[in-house]
Amino acid sequence: MTVTMSEPTHIGDDTVQAKLTPTEYFSFAQSLEFIEDSGANNHLDQIDVKATTLERPIYLNDKLFWIRLESQDGHTIEMTLTAPEGQEIPNQADVDAAAQWANRRFWLDVDMEAVKKALVTDKYGEELVTRFFPARPANYPSAWEALIKSVIHSQIFPGFAAKLDDYLCRNYGTEVKFKGETYHMVPTPEQLLNAIPEDLQAASFSRQKADYLTTIPKQMTEDPAMYDFEAMLDLDPEVAVKRLKGLHGVGDWTAQNTVMRGLPHLDAFIDEKATRATLTPYYGKEDKLTKKQAKEAVERFSPYRAFACYYTYMKHFNME
């Protein structure tokens, strides 16, 4: 299924507007709440759940824009794209790229009836659907950000992780200005090549994280074809996970989180303590599921294992 987009309309010398119509059962307010609850937001996101808006600076086609997404009816999204002063008004390719970004972040094109059909294959899946359908979780702004945040945030408190994020963006990301405000973009792999492990450690990054954050960008820039996120989206999710695990310091959880919530891939599943604990009463013959048992248990939900995983997290944390 696809997202329907209206013909773009110029509403000024620097702004273009279009309407996106997602597939059935979409709630933008619910998706925005999920971003805040799940940690998929970053310092650039300006979210107002009550007004159902998200605004932020964004790079599209190597150009900077200000994007605003707003839902006035709870379903259709009004997308506004504004160019900075001195830059040409967004063209059709820019609008298409913005729509694609919104689609990936919010899974606007998913056939939710197909998701339901894939999940109600047993009692566990039926319970997930009864409790959480048609929730449509939100993803990270990009696969690169999912990867870098997974590395930074692993095994540390959220508040401390946010300080490390801010340091990285302020010291290595591009500084941009919009509407009189200054923003620091997430540094690209190329920009992180300038990072020095000792400097990162002095800024409270652990020795291991400093090592990973300086080695991963080098690996990615030396072999861009191997770590092309667009190409990875077309791979089997297990192949994409295996490829990412070739990066220094990237284990199963970081790779799976990047593939499921960053690419994003509809048929990926994150195997970790929380998901296994929730699956165990339904599929475990002993106190704990093995990695193999967990993998076999969720294969029944293909090709929508990502939704089974999101709903499993929601069940684990008693979210509604």
Short mmCIF file of N, CA and C in Angstrom, two decimals, residues 23 38 49 79 101 128 130 138 154 169 174 193 215 234 275 284 297 314:
data_model
loop_
_atom_site.label_atom_id
_atom_site.label_comp_id
_atom_site.label_asym_id
_atom_site.label_seq_id
_atom_site.Cartn_x
_atom_site.Cartn_y
_atom_site.Cartn_z
N THR A 23 -2.52 5.18 5.36
CA THR A 23 -3.48 4.09 5.29
C THR A 23 -4.39 4.12 6.51
N SER A 38 9.20 6.25 23.68
CA SER A 38 10.14 5.21 23.27
C SER A 38 11.57 5.68 23.08
N VAL A 49 2.07 17.19 21.27
CA VAL A 49 1.08 16.12 21.11
C VAL A 49 -0.33 16.69 21.04
N MET A 79 1.89 18.60 5.46
CA MET A 79 3.35 18.68 5.47
C MET A 79 3.78 20.01 4.86
N TRP A 101 10.56 10.53 4.00
CA TRP A 101 11.07 10.61 5.38
C TRP A 101 9.91 10.44 6.38
N LEU A 128 -1.95 -9.53 21.73
CA LEU A 128 -1.29 -8.29 21.30
C LEU A 128 -2.25 -7.43 20.49
N THR A 130 -5.58 -7.54 20.47
CA THR A 130 -6.69 -7.08 21.33
C THR A 130 -6.29 -5.87 22.16
N ALA A 138 6.31 4.70 16.08
CA ALA A 138 7.17 5.58 15.29
C ALA A 138 8.62 5.13 15.37
N SER A 154 23.57 2.77 25.15
CA SER A 154 23.65 1.43 25.73
C SER A 154 24.20 1.45 27.16
N CYS A 169 26.70 16.51 19.08
CA CYS A 169 26.09 17.38 18.08
C CYS A 169 26.73 18.77 18.09
N THR A 174 26.79 19.95 12.20
CA THR A 174 26.66 21.24 11.54
C THR A 174 25.74 22.16 12.33
N LEU A 193 34.71 11.61 11.74
CA LEU A 193 36.11 11.25 11.49
C LEU A 193 37.05 12.21 12.19
N THR A 215 35.80 4.56 15.54
CA THR A 215 36.10 3.46 14.61
C THR A 215 34.96 3.21 13.62
N ASP A 234 16.58 -3.25 1.43
CA ASP A 234 16.13 -4.28 0.49
C ASP A 234 16.66 -5.67 0.86
N THR A 275 12.02 -8.50 25.71
CA THR A 275 11.15 -9.23 24.79
C THR A 275 11.10 -10.72 25.14
N GLY A 284 7.85 -20.61 26.23
CA GLY A 284 8.95 -21.27 26.93
C GLY A 284 8.51 -22.54 27.63
N ALA A 297 9.92 -18.67 17.87
CA ALA A 297 8.60 -18.26 18.36
C ALA A 297 8.02 -17.11 17.55
N MET A 314 5.36 -2.95 24.36
CA MET A 314 4.24 -2.26 25.00
C MET A 314 3.61 -3.14 26.08
#
